[in-house]
PDB file of C-alpha atoms in Angstrom:
ATOM      1  CA  MET A   1      33.758 -77.756 -54.899  1.00 69.00           C
ATOM      2  CA  ALA A   2      32.120 -80.445 -53.837  1.00 88.00           C
ATOM      3  CA  HIS A   3      28.727 -80.058 -52.443  1.00 93.00           C
ATOM      4  CA  ARG A   4      25.407 -82.666 -51.435  1.00 97.00           C
ATOM      5  CA  LEU A   5      22.919 -83.943 -53.191  1.00 98.00           C
ATOM      6  CA  ARG A   6      19.464 -84.211 -52.235  1.00 97.00           C
ATOM      7  CA  PRO A   7      18.778 -87.616 -51.514  1.00 97.00           C
ATOM      8  CA  VAL A   8      16.630 -90.131 -53.577  1.00 98.00           C
ATOM      9  CA  GLY A   9      15.484 -93.790 -53.554  1.00 97.00           C
ATOM     10  CA  LEU A  10      14.652 -96.012 -56.482  1.00 97.00           C
ATOM     11  CA  ASP A  11      11.703 -94.290 -57.562  1.00 98.00           C
ATOM     12  CA  PHE A  12      13.673 -91.532 -59.201  1.00 98.00           C
ATOM     13  CA  VAL A  13      15.112 -93.586 -61.621  1.00 98.00           C
ATOM     14  CA  GLY A  14      11.557 -93.872 -62.860  1.00 97.00           C
ATOM     15  CA  ILE A  15      10.879 -90.099 -62.499  1.00 97.00           C
ATOM     16  CA  ALA A  16      13.758 -87.695 -63.130  1.00 98.00           C
ATOM     17  CA  PRO A  17      13.731 -84.844 -65.588  1.00 96.00           C
ATOM     18  CA  VAL A  18      16.618 -86.312 -67.091  1.00 96.00           C
ATOM     19  CA  ARG A  19      17.201 -90.192 -67.812  1.00 97.00           C
ATOM     20  CA  HIS A  20      19.282 -91.674 -70.352  1.00 97.00           C
ATOM     21  CA  VAL A  21      18.650 -95.225 -70.466  1.00 98.00           C
ATOM     22  CA  PHE A  22      21.159 -97.871 -72.754  1.00 98.00           C
ATOM     23  CA  ALA A  23      20.717-101.380 -72.770  1.00 98.00           C
ATOM     24  CA  ARG A  24      22.998-104.599 -74.530  1.00 97.00           C
ATOM     25  CA  GLU A  25      23.046-108.293 -74.255  1.00 98.00           C
ATOM     26  CA  ILE A  26      26.304-109.740 -73.369  1.00 98.00           C
ATOM     27  CA  SER A  27      27.652-113.320 -73.164  1.00 97.00           C
ATOM     28  CA  ALA A  28      28.030-113.907 -69.562  1.00 97.00           C
ATOM     29  CA  PRO A  29      25.646-115.199 -67.031  1.00 97.00           C
ATOM     30  CA  VAL A  30      23.630-112.810 -65.052  1.00 97.00           C
ATOM     31  CA  GLU A  31      25.266-114.103 -61.573  1.00 97.00           C
ATOM     32  CA  ALA A  32      28.746-113.036 -63.063  1.00 98.00           C
ATOM     33  CA  VAL A  33      27.640-109.646 -64.363  1.00 98.00           C
ATOM     34  CA  TYR A  34      26.060-109.141 -60.884  1.00 98.00           C
ATOM     35  CA  ARG A  35      29.157-110.311 -58.896  1.00 98.00           C
ATOM     36  CA  ALA A  36      31.282-107.383 -60.914  1.00 98.00           C
ATOM     37  CA  LEU A  37      28.690-104.761 -59.940  1.00 98.00           C
ATOM     38  CA  GLU A  38      28.940-105.892 -56.846  1.00 97.00           C
ATOM     39  CA  ASP A  39      32.582-105.456 -57.305  1.00 97.00           C
ATOM     40  CA  VAL A  40      33.323-102.156 -56.409  1.00 98.00           C
ATOM     41  CA  PRO A  41      37.326-101.398 -57.193  1.00 98.00           C
ATOM     42  CA  GLY A  42      36.925-104.042 -59.886  1.00 98.00           C
ATOM     43  CA  TRP A  43      35.217-101.139 -62.071  1.00 98.00           C
ATOM     44  CA  VAL A  44      38.978 -99.777 -63.198  1.00 98.00           C
ATOM     45  CA  ASP A  45      39.454-102.669 -64.708  1.00 97.00           C
ATOM     46  CA  TRP A  46      36.151-102.462 -66.748  1.00 98.00           C
ATOM     47  CA  PHE A  47      34.771 -99.157 -67.106  1.00 97.00           C
ATOM     48  CA  PRO A  48      37.409 -96.943 -68.920  1.00 95.00           C
ATOM     49  CA  GLN A  49      35.701 -93.432 -66.962  1.00 96.00           C
ATOM     50  CA  VAL A  50      36.461 -94.740 -63.594  1.00 98.00           C
ATOM     51  CA  THR A  51      40.280 -94.284 -62.701  1.00 98.00           C
ATOM     52  CA  ALA A  52      39.571 -95.195 -59.176  1.00 98.00           C
ATOM     53  CA  ALA A  53      37.102 -96.857 -56.941  1.00 98.00           C
ATOM     54  CA  ARG A  54      36.782 -98.286 -53.145  1.00 98.00           C
ATOM     55  CA  PRO A  55      33.968 -99.269 -51.262  1.00 97.00           C
ATOM     56  CA  VAL A  56      33.121 -97.357 -48.118  1.00 97.00           C
ATOM     57  CA  ASP A  57      30.880 -97.064 -44.951  1.00 95.00           C
ATOM     58  CA  GLY A  58      30.901-101.431 -44.928  1.00 94.00           C
ATOM     59  CA  GLY A  59      30.243-102.202 -48.652  1.00 92.00           C
ATOM     60  CA  LYS A  60      26.572 -99.487 -48.450  1.00 97.00           C
ATOM     61  CA  GLY A  61      28.666 -96.602 -50.067  1.00 97.00           C
ATOM     62  CA  ARG A  62      31.044 -96.432 -52.887  1.00 98.00           C
ATOM     63  CA  ASP A  63      34.105 -93.440 -53.545  1.00 98.00           C
ATOM     64  CA  ILE A  64      34.778 -93.332 -57.150  1.00 98.00           C
ATOM     65  CA  ARG A  65      36.951 -91.332 -59.275  1.00 98.00           C
ATOM     66  CA  LEU A  66      36.566 -90.704 -62.846  1.00 97.00           C
ATOM     67  CA  VAL A  67      38.430 -89.251 -65.925  1.00 95.00           C
ATOM     68  CA  GLY A  68      38.687 -85.652 -65.594  1.00 94.00           C
ATOM     69  CA  GLY A  69      38.349 -85.341 -62.049  1.00 96.00           C
ATOM     70  CA  VAL A  70      34.984 -85.876 -61.162  1.00 96.00           C
ATOM     71  CA  ARG A  71      34.201 -86.915 -58.185  1.00 97.00           C
ATOM     72  CA  PHE A  72      31.200 -89.168 -56.181  1.00 98.00           C
ATOM     73  CA  ARG A  73      30.475 -90.229 -53.384  1.00 98.00           C
ATOM     74  CA  GLU A  74      27.443 -92.432 -53.661  1.00 98.00           C
ATOM     75  CA  SER A  75      25.237 -94.973 -51.039  1.00 98.00           C
ATOM     76  CA  VAL A  76      24.178 -98.003 -52.599  1.00 98.00           C
ATOM     77  CA  ILE A  77      20.292 -97.943 -52.756  1.00 98.00           C
ATOM     78  CA  ALA A  78      19.612-101.513 -54.182  1.00 98.00           C
ATOM     79  CA  ALA A  79      21.614-104.642 -54.227  1.00 97.00           C
ATOM     80  CA  GLU A  80      19.092-107.029 -55.167  1.00 97.00           C
ATOM     81  CA  GLU A  81      20.964-110.277 -56.363  1.00 96.00           C
ATOM     82  CA  PRO A  82      20.896-111.260 -59.132  1.00 96.00           C
ATOM     83  CA  GLU A  83      18.979-108.626 -60.554  1.00 97.00           C
ATOM     84  CA  VAL A  84      19.373-104.935 -59.788  1.00 98.00           C
ATOM     85  CA  TYR A  85      22.150-102.740 -58.279  1.00 98.00           C
ATOM     86  CA  ALA A  86      21.776 -98.783 -58.134  1.00 98.00           C
ATOM     87  CA  TYR A  87      23.283 -96.000 -56.501  1.00 98.00           C
ATOM     88  CA  ARG A  88      22.515 -92.356 -55.747  1.00 98.00           C
ATOM     89  CA  VAL A  89      25.295 -89.557 -55.831  1.00 98.00           C
ATOM     90  CA  ASP A  90      25.632 -87.994 -52.415  1.00 98.00           C
ATOM     91  CA  VAL A  91      28.559 -85.837 -52.656  1.00 98.00           C
ATOM     92  CA  THR A  92      29.713 -84.894 -55.898  1.00 98.00           C
ATOM     93  CA  ASN A  93      32.136 -81.901 -57.438  1.00 97.00           C
ATOM     94  CA  VAL A  94      29.754 -81.455 -60.302  1.00 95.00           C
ATOM     95  CA  PRO A  95      28.358 -77.869 -60.770  1.00 95.00           C
ATOM     96  CA  GLY A  96      24.653 -77.973 -60.738  1.00 97.00           C
ATOM     97  CA  VAL A  97      23.879 -80.955 -60.317  1.00 97.00           C
ATOM     98  CA  ARG A  98      21.043 -81.821 -57.136  1.00 98.00           C
ATOM     99  CA  ALA A  99      20.188 -85.922 -57.901  1.00 98.00           C
ATOM    100  CA  LEU A 100      21.611 -88.177 -59.608  1.00 98.00           C
ATOM    101  CA  ALA A 101      21.128 -92.033 -58.821  1.00 98.00           C
ATOM    102  CA  GLU A 102      22.015 -94.904 -61.882  1.00 98.00           C
ATOM    103  CA  GLU A 103      20.518 -97.820 -62.032  1.00 98.00           C
ATOM    104  CA  TRP A 104      22.196-101.721 -63.637  1.00 98.00           C
ATOM    105  CA  ARG A 105      19.338-103.883 -64.460  1.00 98.00           C
ATOM    106  CA  LEU A 106      20.270-107.548 -65.222  1.00 98.00           C
ATOM    107  CA  ALA A 107      17.846-109.975 -67.003  1.00 98.00           C
ATOM    108  CA  PRO A 108      18.689-113.421 -68.616  1.00 97.00           C
ATOM    109  CA  ALA A 109      19.299-113.512 -72.534  1.00 97.00           C
ATOM    110  CA  GLY A 110      19.654-117.343 -73.548  1.00 94.00           C
ATOM    111  CA  THR A 111      22.890-118.290 -72.085  1.00 93.00           C
ATOM    112  CA  GLY A 112      24.066-114.223 -71.375  1.00 97.00           C
ATOM    113  CA  THR A 113      22.761-111.155 -70.333  1.00 98.00           C
ATOM    114  CA  ARG A 114      20.714-108.214 -71.188  1.00 98.00           C
ATOM    115  CA  VAL A 115      22.118-105.428 -69.282  1.00 98.00           C
ATOM    116  CA  ARG A 116      20.436-101.824 -68.492  1.00 98.00           C
ATOM    117  CA  TRP A 117      21.583 -99.013 -67.200  1.00 98.00           C
ATOM    118  CA  THR A 118      19.142 -96.225 -66.027  1.00 98.00           C
ATOM    119  CA  PHE A 119      21.644 -92.827 -65.847  1.00 98.00           C
ATOM    120  CA  ALA A 120      18.728 -90.552 -63.980  1.00 98.00           C
ATOM    121  CA  THR A 121      19.652 -87.042 -62.736  1.00 98.00           C
ATOM    122  CA  ASP A 122      18.278 -83.120 -61.812  1.00 98.00           C
ATOM    123  CA  GLY A 123      19.595 -79.750 -61.761  1.00 97.00           C
ATOM    124  CA  THR A 124      19.720 -76.738 -62.276  1.00 97.00           C
ATOM    125  CA  ALA A 125      18.405 -75.806 -65.558  1.00 96.00           C
ATOM    126  CA  ALA A 126      21.811 -74.812 -67.068  1.00 96.00           C
ATOM    127  CA  TYR A 127      23.050 -78.337 -65.571  1.00 96.00           C
ATOM    128  CA  ARG A 128      19.699 -79.998 -67.510  1.00 94.00           C
ATOM    129  CA  LEU A 129      21.025 -78.263 -70.769  1.00 92.00           C
ATOM    130  CA  ALA A 130      24.410 -79.130 -70.254  1.00 93.00           C
ATOM    131  CA  VAL A 131      24.075 -83.199 -69.633  1.00 93.00           C
ATOM    132  CA  ARG A 132      21.333 -83.817 -72.275  1.00 85.00           C
ATOM    133  CA  PRO A 133      24.120 -83.461 -75.210  1.00 88.00           C
ATOM    134  CA  VAL A 134      26.447 -85.768 -73.170  1.00 92.00           C
ATOM    135  CA  ARG A 135      24.231 -88.977 -73.660  1.00 94.00           C
ATOM    136  CA  ALA A 136      26.118 -89.900 -77.220  1.00 94.00           C
ATOM    137  CA  ALA A 137      29.110 -90.155 -74.838  1.00 94.00           C
ATOM    138  CA  GLN A 138      27.639 -91.839 -72.404  1.00 96.00           C
ATOM    139  CA  ALA A 139      26.390 -94.302 -74.813  1.00 96.00           C
ATOM    140  CA  LYS A 140      29.757 -95.214 -76.178  1.00 96.00           C
ATOM    141  CA  ALA A 141      31.083 -95.521 -72.381  1.00 96.00           C
ATOM    142  CA  PHE A 142      28.505 -97.769 -71.512  1.00 97.00           C
ATOM    143  CA  ARG A 143      29.062 -99.568 -74.645  1.00 97.00           C
ATOM    144  CA  ASP A 144      32.983-100.043 -74.145  1.00 97.00           C
ATOM    145  CA  ALA A 145      32.503-100.896 -70.690  1.00 98.00           C
ATOM    146  CA  VAL A 146      30.064-103.740 -70.876  1.00 98.00           C
ATOM    147  CA  THR A 147      31.921-105.548 -73.852  1.00 97.00           C
ATOM    148  CA  ALA A 148      35.095-104.811 -71.702  1.00 98.00           C
ATOM    149  CA  LEU A 149      33.642-106.684 -68.503  1.00 98.00           C
ATOM    150  CA  ASP A 150      31.874-109.201 -71.122  1.00 98.00           C
ATOM    151  CA  ARG A 151      35.733-109.928 -72.432  1.00 97.00           C
ATOM    152  CA  LYS A 152      37.073-110.032 -68.810  1.00 96.00           C
ATOM    153  CA  LEU A 153      34.397-112.525 -67.231  1.00 97.00           C
ATOM    154  CA  ALA A 154      34.733-114.581 -70.092  1.00 94.00           C
ATOM    155  CA  ALA A 155      38.818-114.600 -69.140  1.00 93.00           C
ATOM    156  CA  SER A 156      38.393-115.948 -65.702  1.00 85.00           C
TER     157      SER A 156
END
């Protein structure tokens, strides 16, 4: 059953009760990585957990489906080319979550890009306990996704 989450802004990424932060350097240039983040349907090509992605509300939002049936309706809360792309979840079928935002921050690293992804969330006590141990799986998902993105961008 879908439920509405508390609307949060970009500041939530820094103050959320649960924050998972991952970073990795890839060879693709910052501008190309940023364009890939903005290309919502393209996420299915490089982020293995994303099974469907489409822009909504004239590009101000996203409908995302993940492996296992998780669904998110999101609002883009920052699109500051080429440095920051962030969104919050407005509606989801995940139980116990009250707020969730993700930020992708990009910085030049030589001729490539340092990609930092922050997953920021809050929810019931049971949700917060349940989400902490998924950090390792998120770390692997992030590594796999940015590696696939780097390969995709190198091939284009």
